[in-house]
Coordinates of C-alpha atoms in Angstrom, one line a residue:
M17 CA 37.9 -12.9 -2.7
R18 CA 36.7 -15.9 -4.8
H19 CA 35.2 -17.9 -1.8
Y20 CA 34.0 -14.9 -0.4
I21 CA 31.8 -14.6 -3.8
L22 CA 31.2 -18.2 -4.0
K23 CA 29.6 -17.9 -0.7
R24 CA 27.4 -15.1 -1.5
L25 CA 26.4 -17.1 -4.4
L26 CA 25.2 -20.3 -2.8
N27 CA 23.2 -18.1 -0.5
T28 CA 21.3 -16.7 -3.1
I29 CA 19.9 -20.2 -4.2
P30 CA 17.8 -20.6 -1.1
I31 CA 16.0 -17.0 -1.8
I32 CA 15.8 -17.7 -5.5
I33 CA 13.8 -21.0 -4.8
I34 CA 11.8 -19.4 -2.4
V35 CA 10.5 -16.3 -4.6
S36 CA 10.6 -18.6 -7.9
I37 CA 7.9 -20.6 -5.6
L38 CA 5.6 -17.9 -5.1
V39 CA 5.6 -16.1 -8.4
F40 CA 4.8 -19.6 -9.6
L41 CA 1.7 -20.0 -7.3
F42 CA 0.6 -16.5 -8.4
I43 CA -1.1 -18.0 -11.5
H44 CA -2.9 -20.9 -9.2
L45 CA -4.0 -18.6 -6.8
I46 CA -5.6 -15.9 -8.4
P47 CA -9.3 -16.6 -9.7
G48 CA -9.9 -17.7 -13.0
D49 CA -9.0 -20.4 -15.7
P50 CA -5.4 -19.5 -17.4
A51 CA -6.3 -22.1 -20.1
R52 CA -10.2 -20.5 -20.4
L53 CA -8.3 -17.5 -20.9
L54 CA -6.1 -18.7 -23.0
A55 CA -8.3 -20.2 -25.3
G56 CA -10.9 -17.6 -25.7
H57 CA -14.0 -16.6 -23.9
Q58 CA -16.2 -18.5 -27.5
A59 CA -13.8 -21.7 -26.7
T60 CA -15.7 -25.0 -26.3
L61 CA -15.2 -27.6 -23.4
E62 CA -12.6 -29.6 -25.6
E63 CA -11.1 -26.6 -26.9
I64 CA -10.0 -25.9 -22.8
T65 CA -9.0 -29.3 -22.4
I66 CA -6.7 -29.4 -25.1
M67 CA -5.2 -25.8 -24.3
R68 CA -5.1 -27.6 -20.3
E69 CA -2.9 -30.1 -21.5
Q70 CA -0.7 -28.1 -24.0
L71 CA -0.1 -25.6 -20.9
G72 CA 0.6 -28.5 -18.7
L73 CA -2.0 -27.6 -16.2
N74 CA -3.2 -31.3 -15.8
D75 CA 0.2 -32.1 -14.6
P76 CA 1.2 -32.6 -10.6
M77 CA 2.3 -29.1 -9.2
Y78 CA 5.6 -30.1 -8.6
L79 CA 5.8 -30.9 -12.2
Q80 CA 4.7 -27.5 -13.3
Y81 CA 6.7 -26.2 -11.1
F82 CA 10.0 -27.4 -12.6
N83 CA 9.0 -27.2 -15.9
F84 CA 8.7 -23.4 -15.0
L85 CA 11.5 -23.0 -13.8
K86 CA 13.0 -24.8 -16.7
D87 CA 11.5 -22.5 -19.3
F88 CA 12.4 -19.7 -17.4
F89 CA 15.7 -20.4 -17.2
S90 CA 16.2 -21.7 -20.7
G91 CA 14.6 -18.6 -22.2
H92 CA 11.3 -20.3 -22.9
L93 CA 8.8 -18.0 -21.5
G94 CA 5.6 -19.0 -22.9
V95 CA 3.0 -16.8 -24.6
S96 CA 0.8 -14.0 -24.0
I97 CA -2.9 -14.6 -22.8
K98 CA -4.0 -10.7 -24.4
T99 CA -2.1 -11.2 -27.6
G100 CA -0.7 -14.8 -28.2
L101 CA 2.8 -13.6 -29.4
P102 CA 5.7 -15.3 -27.3
I103 CA 6.5 -13.0 -24.4
K104 CA 10.2 -13.6 -24.8
E105 CA 9.5 -11.1 -28.0
M106 CA 7.6 -8.8 -26.1
L107 CA 9.9 -8.3 -22.8
I108 CA 13.1 -7.6 -25.1
P109 CA 12.3 -4.0 -26.6
R110 CA 10.8 -3.2 -23.1
F111 CA 13.8 -3.8 -21.3
K112 CA 15.6 -1.3 -22.6
P113 CA 13.7 1.9 -21.7
T114 CA 13.7 0.7 -18.2
L115 CA 17.1 0.2 -17.9
Y116 CA 18.1 3.0 -19.5
L117 CA 15.7 4.9 -16.9
A118 CA 17.1 2.9 -13.7
I119 CA 20.9 3.8 -14.8
F120 CA 20.0 7.4 -15.6
S121 CA 18.2 8.0 -12.0
I122 CA 20.6 6.0 -10.4
I123 CA 24.0 7.8 -11.8
W124 CA 22.4 11.3 -11.4
A125 CA 21.0 10.7 -8.0
S126 CA 24.3 8.8 -6.6
I127 CA 26.7 11.9 -7.7
F128 CA 24.5 14.7 -6.5
G129 CA 23.6 12.7 -3.1
V130 CA 26.9 12.2 -2.4
V131 CA 28.0 15.7 -2.9
A132 CA 25.1 16.8 -0.9
G133 CA 25.8 14.9 1.5
I134 CA 29.2 16.0 1.8
I135 CA 28.4 19.6 1.6
S136 CA 25.7 19.3 4.3
A137 CA 28.5 17.2 6.9
V138 CA 31.4 19.6 6.0
N139 CA 29.0 22.6 7.0
R140 CA 27.1 20.8 9.8
G141 CA 24.7 22.6 11.8
K142 CA 25.1 25.8 9.4
A143 CA 22.8 27.2 7.2
L144 CA 23.8 26.0 3.8
D145 CA 23.2 22.0 6.3
Y146 CA 20.2 22.9 7.2
F147 CA 19.3 24.0 3.6
V148 CA 20.4 20.6 1.9
M149 CA 18.6 18.5 4.2
I150 CA 15.3 20.5 3.8
G151 CA 15.7 19.4 -0.1
A152 CA 16.5 16.0 0.7
I153 CA 13.0 15.5 3.2
S154 CA 11.0 17.1 0.4
G155 CA 12.6 15.2 -2.2
I156 CA 11.8 12.1 -0.6
S157 CA 8.0 13.6 0.4
L158 CA 7.3 14.3 -2.6
P159 CA 4.8 11.6 -4.7
L160 CA 6.5 10.9 -7.7
F161 CA 3.6 11.2 -9.8
W162 CA 2.7 14.5 -9.0
L163 CA 6.6 15.4 -9.5
G164 CA 6.5 13.9 -12.7
L165 CA 3.1 15.7 -13.6
M166 CA 4.9 19.3 -12.4
L167 CA 7.9 18.7 -14.4
I168 CA 5.9 17.8 -17.6
Q169 CA 4.0 21.2 -17.1
V170 CA 6.7 23.5 -16.6
F171 CA 9.7 22.0 -18.8
S172 CA 7.7 20.4 -21.5
V173 CA 4.1 22.6 -22.0
D174 CA 5.5 25.5 -20.8
L175 CA 9.0 25.8 -21.8
G176 CA 8.9 22.8 -24.6
W177 CA 12.6 22.0 -23.9
F178 CA 11.4 18.1 -23.1
P179 CA 8.8 15.8 -24.8
T180 CA 5.6 15.3 -22.6
G181 CA 6.4 11.6 -23.1
G182 CA 7.3 8.3 -25.0
I183 CA 10.6 7.8 -26.3
D184 CA 12.2 10.1 -28.8
G185 CA 16.1 10.2 -28.1
L186 CA 18.3 10.4 -24.9
K187 CA 16.4 13.9 -24.0
S188 CA 13.1 11.6 -23.4
Y189 CA 15.0 10.2 -20.0
V190 CA 15.8 13.2 -18.7
L191 CA 12.4 14.4 -16.9
P192 CA 11.3 10.5 -15.7
S193 CA 15.1 10.0 -14.5
I194 CA 14.7 13.8 -12.5
T195 CA 11.2 12.0 -11.1
L196 CA 12.3 8.4 -10.5
G197 CA 16.0 9.8 -8.8
A198 CA 14.7 12.4 -6.6
G199 CA 14.0 10.4 -3.8
I200 CA 16.7 8.1 -4.0
M201 CA 19.1 11.4 -4.4
S202 CA 17.8 12.4 -0.8
M203 CA 18.2 9.1 0.8
I204 CA 21.8 8.9 -0.4
A205 CA 22.3 12.2 0.8
R206 CA 21.0 11.8 4.0
Y207 CA 23.1 8.3 4.7
T208 CA 26.5 10.1 3.2
R209 CA 25.9 13.2 5.8
S210 CA 25.6 10.9 9.0
S211 CA 28.4 8.5 7.8
M212 CA 30.5 11.4 7.0
I213 CA 29.6 13.2 10.2
E214 CA 30.3 10.0 12.1
I215 CA 33.8 9.3 10.5
L216 CA 35.4 12.6 10.6
R217 CA 34.8 12.4 14.6
E218 CA 37.2 9.1 14.4
P219 CA 40.2 9.8 16.1
Y220 CA 42.7 8.8 12.8
I221 CA 40.8 12.1 11.3
R222 CA 41.8 14.1 13.9
T223 CA 45.4 12.4 13.8
S224 CA 45.3 13.6 9.8
R225 CA 44.5 17.3 10.3
A226 CA 46.7 17.4 13.7
K227 CA 49.4 16.4 10.8
G228 CA 48.5 19.5 8.4
V229 CA 46.8 17.1 6.1
S230 CA 44.6 19.4 4.0
E231 CA 41.0 19.4 4.5
M232 CA 40.2 18.6 1.3
L233 CA 42.4 15.5 1.5
V234 CA 41.1 14.4 5.2
V235 CA 37.1 14.3 3.5
G236 CA 37.5 13.4 -0.1
K237 CA 40.0 10.8 0.7
H238 CA 39.8 9.6 4.2
A239 CA 36.4 10.3 5.3
L240 CA 34.8 9.7 2.2
R241 CA 36.6 6.4 0.9
N242 CA 35.4 4.5 4.4
S243 CA 31.9 6.5 4.0
L244 CA 31.2 4.7 0.8
I245 CA 30.2 1.3 2.3
D246 CA 27.1 2.5 3.7
V247 CA 26.5 4.6 0.2
V248 CA 27.2 1.4 -1.3
T249 CA 24.4 0.1 0.4
I250 CA 22.0 2.6 -0.2
V251 CA 22.8 2.8 -4.0
G252 CA 22.5 -1.4 -4.4
L253 CA 19.0 -1.4 -2.6
Q254 CA 17.6 1.9 -4.4
F255 CA 18.8 0.4 -7.9
G256 CA 16.8 -2.8 -7.3
F257 CA 13.9 -0.7 -6.3
L258 CA 14.2 1.6 -9.4
L259 CA 13.8 -1.4 -12.0
A260 CA 10.6 -2.2 -9.9
G261 CA 9.2 1.8 -8.8
S262 CA 9.9 2.4 -12.6
V263 CA 6.0 1.1 -13.2
L264 CA 4.9 4.5 -12.3
V265 CA 7.1 6.9 -13.7
E266 CA 6.6 5.1 -17.2
T267 CA 3.1 5.2 -16.9
V268 CA 3.0 8.8 -16.2
F269 CA 5.8 9.8 -19.0
S270 CA 4.1 7.1 -21.5
I271 CA 7.7 5.1 -21.5
P272 CA 7.2 1.7 -23.4
G273 CA 9.1 -0.5 -20.8
L274 CA 8.5 -3.2 -18.1
G275 CA 6.4 -1.6 -16.1
R276 CA 4.0 0.0 -18.6
L277 CA 3.7 -3.2 -20.0
L278 CA 3.4 -5.1 -16.3
I279 CA 0.1 -2.3 -15.5
D280 CA -1.0 -3.1 -19.0
S281 CA -1.1 -6.9 -18.3
I282 CA -2.4 -6.4 -15.1
L283 CA -5.3 -4.3 -16.4
F284 CA -6.0 -7.4 -19.0
R285 CA -5.3 -9.8 -16.7
D286 CA -2.8 -11.3 -18.7
Y287 CA -1.3 -13.9 -16.0
T288 CA 1.8 -15.2 -18.1
V289 CA 3.1 -12.1 -18.7
I290 CA 2.4 -10.7 -14.9
Q291 CA 4.3 -14.0 -13.7
V292 CA 7.5 -13.6 -15.9
I293 CA 8.0 -9.8 -15.2
L294 CA 7.3 -10.5 -11.6
L295 CA 10.2 -13.0 -11.5
I296 CA 12.6 -10.6 -13.4
F297 CA 12.3 -7.9 -11.1
T298 CA 12.5 -10.5 -8.1
L299 CA 15.8 -11.9 -9.6
Q300 CA 17.2 -8.7 -10.7
F301 CA 16.6 -7.6 -7.1
I302 CA 18.3 -10.6 -5.6
V303 CA 21.5 -9.9 -8.5
V304 CA 22.1 -6.3 -7.6
N305 CA 22.0 -7.3 -3.7
L306 CA 24.7 -10.1 -4.6
V307 CA 26.7 -7.1 -6.6
V308 CA 26.5 -5.3 -3.2
D309 CA 27.8 -7.8 -1.0
V310 CA 30.9 -8.1 -3.3
M311 CA 31.4 -4.4 -3.3
Y312 CA 31.4 -4.8 0.4
G313 CA 34.4 -7.2 0.1
I314 CA 36.3 -4.7 -2.3
L315 CA 35.7 -1.8 -0.1
N316 CA 36.5 -3.1 3.3
P317 CA 38.4 -6.4 3.0
K318 CA 37.2 -7.3 6.6
I319 CA 34.0 -8.2 5.9
R320 CA 35.4 -10.8 3.6
Y321 CA 36.9 -12.5 7.0
E322 CA 33.5 -11.9 9.3

């Protein structure tokens, strides 16, 4: 298992290098001079020149890239062009709401998605199967912003059960997590259903039933365990998308998270903040995929040997 994890870790290094190069080039490809933006529109040519020197923009490109990586992984993220504040201080309070939103969304989406998929698979071809799958397709098809606005209208404005936006305790995450996790739950339900149906046709399942093993044990132990590999794949990939996909939901519910900060930074062309957030989002996606690969090895030891 240790060799398997080490191999997966080494495989992520080239990906991290490529992603970091793309993010680094982002600030050099967009129009405008970062030094002029940071110095301000009233800055003199001399002040802009000093700012370019302080930012290291006069250094060769490869040196700027290595300094960018060194500063990022050492925690020196630079300062915001808009506010002049250290980016690290801006990110820390924003990270918690985004992480909570993603965790709450993936937890309820995974639980309800797996249960819905099992119910649908066991009742394949019956009315309950069609009902669950219609709900799953609806969950994938509904636009996030529309679903979020409808939930606000019904549960916040009409019923007054939850706040319309912002962060005011754990109940503030209920509607945003439902909005963000609806599509994920539907996808997990569909993959769980198809995986379960395939496994329930396997000879060892028929043998278990022929031996008189109860249907609950056949489904809950033998079939579900083997179908979890596909489910883990979807959950892992979708968790990576959740952190990045929180941008829209945080905007609809006015949650002060990383996604909202990214939108504000784009509107104000705060390139240094945009660069750091993009790299964080891509790195977390790589880490989540690495965790999924490790989970493969735990759920199915044959994968390690392959």
